[in-house]
């Protein structure tokens, strides 16, 4: 797998310290709140499992799965819900945990959908942010690292469902894409 990586952008140690700092901020901000961590499957699972252990507060955990855009972004920005939450979010302070904020279309749609269910609050925590790629007005409340407009994999992030298990984050070699197309 490592042979497919052009460049390691963030080491395991770097990711650990970034996640630790996010956990510290969230712990400070959510004192006395009813925190529900909402992981968007599947990309955010590695981040989520590390982040939750850096949050020193009572909190709960839930998951949603949404369709990816497949071949290109749908003009409507509509996202298909593949797995919904298990609970009513009224009374919860929902913190959406995402791997990467790219066009922002997925979270924009999800935020509208979740707001309609009347939680106490909703915020976004993303490990990576590609601000240059944004197509809608959406800003993360917590963000780990800004990344350039390159396709990255590892630490939960995939290319064609592979590479999620890399402990670091890297840029894929071009030939990996080119061979597949
Ligand atoms: P958005 O709706 O365009 O913001 O889509 C965000 C989703 O696209 C993320 O949750 C990822 O699943 C995927 N994505 C965007 N950029 C990358 C990348 O560089 N590597 C892997 N997945 C990515
Ligand atoms: Mg994702």
PDB file of C-alpha atoms and ligand atoms in Angstrom:
ATOM      1  CA  UNK A   1       0.000   0.000   0.000  1.00  0.00           C
ATOM      2  CA  UNK A   2       2.781   2.406   0.935  1.00  0.00           C
ATOM      3  CA  UNK A   3       4.189   2.110  -2.575  1.00  0.00           C
ATOM      4  CA  UNK A   4       1.089   3.909  -3.905  1.00  0.00           C
ATOM      5  CA  UNK A   5       1.762   6.998  -1.792  1.00  0.00           C
ATOM      6  CA  UNK A   6       3.562   9.903  -3.457  1.00  0.00           C
ATOM      7  CA  UNK A   7       4.082  11.953  -0.342  1.00  0.00           C
ATOM      8  CA  UNK A   8       3.257  11.661   3.347  1.00  0.00           C
ATOM      9  CA  UNK A   9       1.502  14.884   4.346  1.00  0.00           C
ATOM     10  CA  UNK A  10       0.781  14.150   8.010  1.00  0.00           C
ATOM     11  CA  UNK A  11       2.446  11.540  10.177  1.00  0.00           C
ATOM     12  CA  UNK A  12       0.702   9.521  12.861  1.00  0.00           C
ATOM     13  CA  UNK A  13       2.325  11.731  15.514  1.00  0.00           C
ATOM     14  CA  UNK A  14       1.145  14.935  13.840  1.00  0.00           C
ATOM     15  CA  UNK A  15      -2.409  13.615  13.527  1.00  0.00           C
ATOM     16  CA  UNK A  16      -2.367  12.601  17.173  1.00  0.00           C
ATOM     17  CA  UNK A  17      -1.399  16.077  18.347  1.00  0.00           C
ATOM     18  CA  UNK A  18      -3.984  17.770  16.103  1.00  0.00           C
ATOM     19  CA  UNK A  19      -6.741  15.481  17.386  1.00  0.00           C
ATOM     20  CA  UNK A  20      -5.617  16.042  20.970  1.00  0.00           C
ATOM     21  CA  UNK A  21      -5.928  19.811  20.522  1.00  0.00           C
ATOM     22  CA  UNK A  22      -9.405  19.494  18.970  1.00  0.00           C
ATOM     23  CA  UNK A  23     -10.473  17.325  21.912  1.00  0.00           C
ATOM     24  CA  UNK A  24      -9.165  19.938  24.314  1.00  0.00           C
ATOM     25  CA  UNK A  25     -11.169  22.720  22.622  1.00  0.00           C
ATOM     26  CA  UNK A  26     -14.337  20.628  22.510  1.00  0.00           C
ATOM     27  CA  UNK A  27     -13.942  19.664  26.170  1.00  0.00           C
ATOM     28  CA  UNK A  28     -13.656  23.345  27.101  1.00  0.00           C
ATOM     29  CA  UNK A  29     -16.632  24.422  24.971  1.00  0.00           C
ATOM     30  CA  UNK A  30     -19.132  21.693  25.832  1.00  0.00           C
ATOM     31  CA  UNK A  31     -19.036  21.822  29.624  1.00  0.00           C
ATOM     32  CA  UNK A  32     -22.545  21.259  30.963  1.00  0.00           C
ATOM     33  CA  UNK A  33     -23.969  20.539  27.489  1.00  0.00           C
ATOM     34  CA  UNK A  34     -25.632  17.404  26.191  1.00  0.00           C
ATOM     35  CA  UNK A  35     -23.015  16.419  23.633  1.00  0.00           C
ATOM     36  CA  UNK A  36     -23.818  13.993  20.842  1.00  0.00           C
ATOM     37  CA  UNK A  37     -20.939  13.143  18.542  1.00  0.00           C
ATOM     38  CA  UNK A  38     -22.285  12.375  15.096  1.00  0.00           C
ATOM     39  CA  UNK A  39     -19.853  10.549  12.872  1.00  0.00           C
ATOM     40  CA  UNK A  40     -20.492  10.587   9.140  1.00  0.00           C
ATOM     41  CA  UNK A  41     -19.605   7.153   7.823  1.00  0.00           C
ATOM     42  CA  UNK A  42     -17.266   5.906   6.704  1.00  0.00           C
ATOM     43  CA  UNK A  43     -14.465   8.412   6.309  1.00  0.00           C
ATOM     44  CA  UNK A  44     -14.691   9.856   9.803  1.00  0.00           C
ATOM     45  CA  UNK A  45     -14.548   6.639  11.847  1.00  0.00           C
ATOM     46  CA  UNK A  46     -10.804   6.655  12.487  1.00  0.00           C
ATOM     47  CA  UNK A  47     -10.887  10.323  13.444  1.00  0.00           C
ATOM     48  CA  UNK A  48     -13.981   9.813  15.587  1.00  0.00           C
ATOM     49  CA  UNK A  49     -12.554   6.952  17.613  1.00  0.00           C
ATOM     50  CA  UNK A  50      -9.413   8.967  18.365  1.00  0.00           C
ATOM     51  CA  UNK A  51     -11.257  12.238  18.978  1.00  0.00           C
ATOM     52  CA  UNK A  52     -13.789  10.805  21.433  1.00  0.00           C
ATOM     53  CA  UNK A  53     -10.958   9.581  23.651  1.00  0.00           C
ATOM     54  CA  UNK A  54      -9.611  13.135  23.809  1.00  0.00           C
ATOM     55  CA  UNK A  55     -12.946  14.539  25.009  1.00  0.00           C
ATOM     56  CA  UNK A  56     -13.087  14.576  28.777  1.00  0.00           C
ATOM     57  CA  UNK A  57     -16.865  14.949  29.142  1.00  0.00           C
ATOM     58  CA  UNK A  58     -19.903  12.700  29.224  1.00  0.00           C
ATOM     59  CA  UNK A  59     -21.054  12.347  25.637  1.00  0.00           C
ATOM     60  CA  UNK A  60     -22.927  10.005  23.334  1.00  0.00           C
ATOM     61  CA  UNK A  61     -22.142   8.675  19.906  1.00  0.00           C
ATOM     62  CA  UNK A  62     -24.182   8.114  16.781  1.00  0.00           C
ATOM     63  CA  UNK A  63     -23.638   7.513  13.069  1.00  0.00           C
ATOM     64  CA  UNK A  64     -25.110   8.508   9.757  1.00  0.00           C
ATOM     65  CA  UNK A  65     -24.214   7.204   6.340  1.00  0.00           C
ATOM     66  CA  UNK A  66     -24.855   9.265   3.237  1.00  0.00           C
ATOM     67  CA  UNK A  67     -24.345   8.495  -0.420  1.00  0.00           C
ATOM     68  CA  UNK A  68     -21.261   9.843  -2.096  1.00  0.00           C
ATOM     69  CA  UNK A  69     -21.772  11.712  -5.326  1.00  0.00           C
ATOM     70  CA  UNK A  70     -20.441   8.891  -7.445  1.00  0.00           C
ATOM     71  CA  UNK A  71     -19.316  10.342 -10.739  1.00  0.00           C
ATOM     72  CA  UNK A  72     -19.417  14.021 -10.047  1.00  0.00           C
ATOM     73  CA  UNK A  73     -21.384  16.330  -7.843  1.00  0.00           C
ATOM     74  CA  UNK A  74     -25.109  16.361  -8.321  1.00  0.00           C
ATOM     75  CA  UNK A  75     -26.331  19.771  -9.365  1.00  0.00           C
ATOM     76  CA  UNK A  76     -29.107  19.663  -6.798  1.00  0.00           C
ATOM     77  CA  UNK A  77     -26.718  19.103  -3.900  1.00  0.00           C
ATOM     78  CA  UNK A  78     -29.087  16.421  -2.679  1.00  0.00           C
ATOM     79  CA  UNK A  79     -27.579  13.656  -0.622  1.00  0.00           C
ATOM     80  CA  UNK A  80     -29.113  10.251  -0.127  1.00  0.00           C
ATOM     81  CA  UNK A  81     -29.353   9.042   3.464  1.00  0.00           C
ATOM     82  CA  UNK A  82     -28.208   5.422   3.628  1.00  0.00           C
ATOM     83  CA  UNK A  83     -28.325   5.159   7.411  1.00  0.00           C
ATOM     84  CA  UNK A  84     -30.112   7.625   9.613  1.00  0.00           C
ATOM     85  CA  UNK A  85     -29.592   8.420  13.288  1.00  0.00           C
ATOM     86  CA  UNK A  86     -30.954   5.999  15.866  1.00  0.00           C
ATOM     87  CA  UNK A  87     -32.484   8.730  18.005  1.00  0.00           C
ATOM     88  CA  UNK A  88     -34.442  11.924  18.234  1.00  0.00           C
ATOM     89  CA  UNK A  89     -31.878  14.750  18.524  1.00  0.00           C
ATOM     90  CA  UNK A  90     -34.127  17.202  20.389  1.00  0.00           C
ATOM     91  CA  UNK A  91     -32.254  18.297  23.505  1.00  0.00           C
ATOM     92  CA  UNK A  92     -28.835  17.325  22.140  1.00  0.00           C
ATOM     93  CA  UNK A  93     -25.874  19.501  21.260  1.00  0.00           C
ATOM     94  CA  UNK A  94     -24.915  17.762  18.049  1.00  0.00           C
ATOM     95  CA  UNK A  95     -21.317  17.870  16.923  1.00  0.00           C
ATOM     96  CA  UNK A  96     -20.916  16.525  13.392  1.00  0.00           C
ATOM     97  CA  UNK A  97     -17.576  14.783  13.013  1.00  0.00           C
ATOM     98  CA  UNK A  98     -16.344  14.731   9.407  1.00  0.00           C
ATOM     99  CA  UNK A  99     -13.142  13.601   7.796  1.00  0.00           C
ATOM    100  CA  UNK A 100     -12.849  16.352   5.206  1.00  0.00           C
ATOM    101  CA  UNK A 101     -14.824  19.380   4.117  1.00  0.00           C
ATOM    102  CA  UNK A 102     -14.450  19.716   0.380  1.00  0.00           C
ATOM    103  CA  UNK A 103     -17.236  21.280  -1.715  1.00  0.00           C
ATOM    104  CA  UNK A 104     -19.324  21.419   1.463  1.00  0.00           C
ATOM    105  CA  UNK A 105     -22.380  20.041  -0.346  1.00  0.00           C
ATOM    106  CA  UNK A 106     -22.749  16.994   1.879  1.00  0.00           C
ATOM    107  CA  UNK A 107     -22.668  18.888   5.157  1.00  0.00           C
ATOM    108  CA  UNK A 108     -24.761  21.738   3.839  1.00  0.00           C
ATOM    109  CA  UNK A 109     -27.530  19.298   3.061  1.00  0.00           C
ATOM    110  CA  UNK A 110     -27.123  17.436   6.345  1.00  0.00           C
ATOM    111  CA  UNK A 111     -27.186  20.614   8.426  1.00  0.00           C
ATOM    112  CA  UNK A 112     -30.542  21.619   6.921  1.00  0.00           C
ATOM    113  CA  UNK A 113     -31.930  18.170   7.519  1.00  0.00           C
ATOM    114  CA  UNK A 114     -30.725  18.067  11.133  1.00  0.00           C
ATOM    115  CA  UNK A 115     -31.798  21.633  11.981  1.00  0.00           C
ATOM    116  CA  UNK A 116     -35.336  20.693  11.013  1.00  0.00           C
ATOM    117  CA  UNK A 117     -35.262  18.131  13.837  1.00  0.00           C
ATOM    118  CA  UNK A 118     -34.751  20.851  16.474  1.00  0.00           C
ATOM    119  CA  UNK A 119     -31.591  19.932  18.363  1.00  0.00           C
ATOM    120  CA  UNK A 120     -30.191  22.372  20.981  1.00  0.00           C
ATOM    121  CA  UNK A 121     -27.303  23.186  18.672  1.00  0.00           C
ATOM    122  CA  UNK A 122     -25.327  21.837  15.744  1.00  0.00           C
ATOM    123  CA  UNK A 123     -21.652  22.384  15.077  1.00  0.00           C
ATOM    124  CA  UNK A 124     -19.137  20.919  12.677  1.00  0.00           C
ATOM    125  CA  UNK A 125     -15.773  19.424  13.514  1.00  0.00           C
ATOM    126  CA  UNK A 126     -13.705  18.435  10.501  1.00  0.00           C
ATOM    127  CA  UNK A 127     -10.232  17.009  10.582  1.00  0.00           C
ATOM    128  CA  UNK A 128      -9.318  18.363   7.152  1.00  0.00           C
ATOM    129  CA  UNK A 129     -10.510  21.385   5.243  1.00  0.00           C
ATOM    130  CA  UNK A 130     -10.032  22.204   1.559  1.00  0.00           C
ATOM    131  CA  UNK A 131     -11.356  25.788   1.572  1.00  0.00           C
ATOM    132  CA  UNK A 132     -10.442  26.442  -2.079  1.00  0.00           C
ATOM    133  CA  UNK A 133     -12.905  23.803  -3.182  1.00  0.00           C
ATOM    134  CA  UNK A 134     -15.954  25.178  -1.384  1.00  0.00           C
ATOM    135  CA  UNK A 135     -19.123  25.517  -3.455  1.00  0.00           C
ATOM    136  CA  UNK A 136     -21.494  26.552  -0.667  1.00  0.00           C
ATOM    137  CA  UNK A 137     -21.187  28.876   2.320  1.00  0.00           C
ATOM    138  CA  UNK A 138     -20.253  26.531   5.103  1.00  0.00           C
ATOM    139  CA  UNK A 139     -17.548  26.899   7.720  1.00  0.00           C
ATOM    140  CA  UNK A 140     -16.329  24.346  10.239  1.00  0.00           C
ATOM    141  CA  UNK A 141     -16.534  25.329  13.914  1.00  0.00           C
ATOM    142  CA  UNK A 142     -13.539  23.131  14.622  1.00  0.00           C
ATOM    143  CA  UNK A 143     -10.950  22.191  12.071  1.00  0.00           C
ATOM    144  CA  UNK A 144      -7.758  20.225  12.315  1.00  0.00           C
ATOM    145  CA  UNK A 145      -5.713  21.037   9.241  1.00  0.00           C
ATOM    146  CA  UNK A 146      -6.112  22.874   5.959  1.00  0.00           C
ATOM    147  CA  UNK A 147      -5.038  20.840   2.979  1.00  0.00           C
ATOM    148  CA  UNK A 148      -4.232  21.818  -0.595  1.00  0.00           C
ATOM    149  CA  UNK A 149      -6.491  20.811  -3.439  1.00  0.00           C
ATOM    150  CA  UNK A 150      -5.042  17.333  -3.799  1.00  0.00           C
ATOM    151  CA  UNK A 151      -6.620  13.967  -3.260  1.00  0.00           C
ATOM    152  CA  UNK A 152      -5.476  12.577   0.068  1.00  0.00           C
ATOM    153  CA  UNK A 153      -5.915   9.138   1.614  1.00  0.00           C
ATOM    154  CA  UNK A 154      -5.338   7.394   4.929  1.00  0.00           C
ATOM    155  CA  UNK A 155      -6.577   7.770   8.507  1.00  0.00           C
ATOM    156  CA  UNK A 156     -10.101   6.921   7.328  1.00  0.00           C
ATOM    157  CA  UNK A 157      -9.983   8.662   3.959  1.00  0.00           C
ATOM    158  CA  UNK A 158     -10.277   6.400   0.952  1.00  0.00           C
ATOM    159  CA  UNK A 159      -9.719   6.140  -2.738  1.00  0.00           C
ATOM    160  CA  UNK A 160     -12.226   3.604  -4.141  1.00  0.00           C
ATOM    161  CA  UNK A 161     -12.713   2.290  -0.566  1.00  0.00           C
ATOM    162  CA  UNK A 162      -9.014   1.489  -0.111  1.00  0.00           C
ATOM    163  CA  UNK A 163      -6.261   3.092   2.006  1.00  0.00           C
ATOM    164  CA  UNK A 164      -8.553   3.946   4.951  1.00  0.00           C
ATOM    165  CA  UNK A 165      -6.335   1.856   7.213  1.00  0.00           C
ATOM    166  CA  UNK A 166      -3.132   3.800   6.595  1.00  0.00           C
ATOM    167  CA  UNK A 167      -2.133   5.304   9.948  1.00  0.00           C
ATOM    168  CA  UNK A 168      -0.854   8.498   8.257  1.00  0.00           C
ATOM    169  CA  UNK A 169      -2.284  10.765   5.546  1.00  0.00           C
ATOM    170  CA  UNK A 170      -0.680  10.990   2.139  1.00  0.00           C
ATOM    171  CA  UNK A 171      -1.163  11.973  -1.464  1.00  0.00           C
ATOM    172  CA  UNK A 172      -1.781   9.127  -3.897  1.00  0.00           C
ATOM    173  CA  UNK A 173       0.472   8.617  -6.875  1.00  0.00           C
ATOM    174  CA  UNK A 174      -1.073   9.658 -10.177  1.00  0.00           C
ATOM    175  CA  UNK A 175      -0.508   6.235 -11.702  1.00  0.00           C
ATOM    176  CA  UNK A 176      -2.905   4.738  -9.160  1.00  0.00           C
ATOM    177  CA  UNK A 177      -5.733   6.797 -10.656  1.00  0.00           C
ATOM    178  CA  UNK A 178      -4.525   6.467 -14.197  1.00  0.00           C
ATOM    179  CA  UNK A 179      -4.363   2.679 -14.070  1.00  0.00           C
ATOM    180  CA  UNK A 180      -7.956   2.533 -12.895  1.00  0.00           C
ATOM    181  CA  UNK A 181      -9.326   4.749 -15.665  1.00  0.00           C
TER     182      UNK A 181
HETATM  183  P1  LIG B   1     -18.113  17.491   0.067  1.00  0.00           P
HETATM  184  O1  LIG B   1     -19.593  17.354   0.102  1.00  0.00           O
HETATM  185  O2  LIG B   1     -17.617  17.812  -1.318  1.00  0.00           O
HETATM  186  O3  LIG B   1     -17.574  18.464   1.078  1.00  0.00           O
HETATM  187  O4  LIG B   1     -17.581  16.032   0.301  1.00  0.00           O
HETATM  188  C1  LIG B   1     -16.825  15.651   1.368  1.00  0.00           C
HETATM  189  C2  LIG B   1     -16.566  14.171   1.210  1.00  0.00           C
HETATM  190  O5  LIG B   1     -15.850  13.899   0.001  1.00  0.00           O
HETATM  191  C3  LIG B   1     -15.673  13.689   2.325  1.00  0.00           C
HETATM  192  O6  LIG B   1     -16.427  13.261   3.428  1.00  0.00           O
HETATM  193  C4  LIG B   1     -14.911  12.576   1.644  1.00  0.00           C
HETATM  194  O7  LIG B   1     -15.642  11.369   1.742  1.00  0.00           O
HETATM  195  C5  LIG B   1     -14.813  12.968   0.211  1.00  0.00           C
HETATM  196  N1  LIG B   1     -13.519  13.604  -0.102  1.00  0.00           N
HETATM  197  C6  LIG B   1     -13.298  14.883  -0.453  1.00  0.00           C
HETATM  198  N2  LIG B   1     -11.997  15.111  -0.660  1.00  0.00           N
HETATM  199  C7  LIG B   1     -11.359  13.948  -0.422  1.00  0.00           C
HETATM  200  C8  LIG B   1      -9.973  13.543  -0.473  1.00  0.00           C
HETATM  201  O8  LIG B   1      -9.036  14.308  -0.757  1.00  0.00           O
HETATM  202  N3  LIG B   1      -9.732  12.244  -0.145  1.00  0.00           N
HETATM  203  C9  LIG B   1     -10.701  11.354   0.177  1.00  0.00           C
HETATM  204  N4  LIG B   1     -12.006  11.692   0.236  1.00  0.00           N
HETATM  205  C10 LIG B   1     -12.332  12.977  -0.074  1.00  0.00           C
HETATM  206 MG1  LIG B   2     -16.850  11.063   3.792  1.00  0.00          MG
END
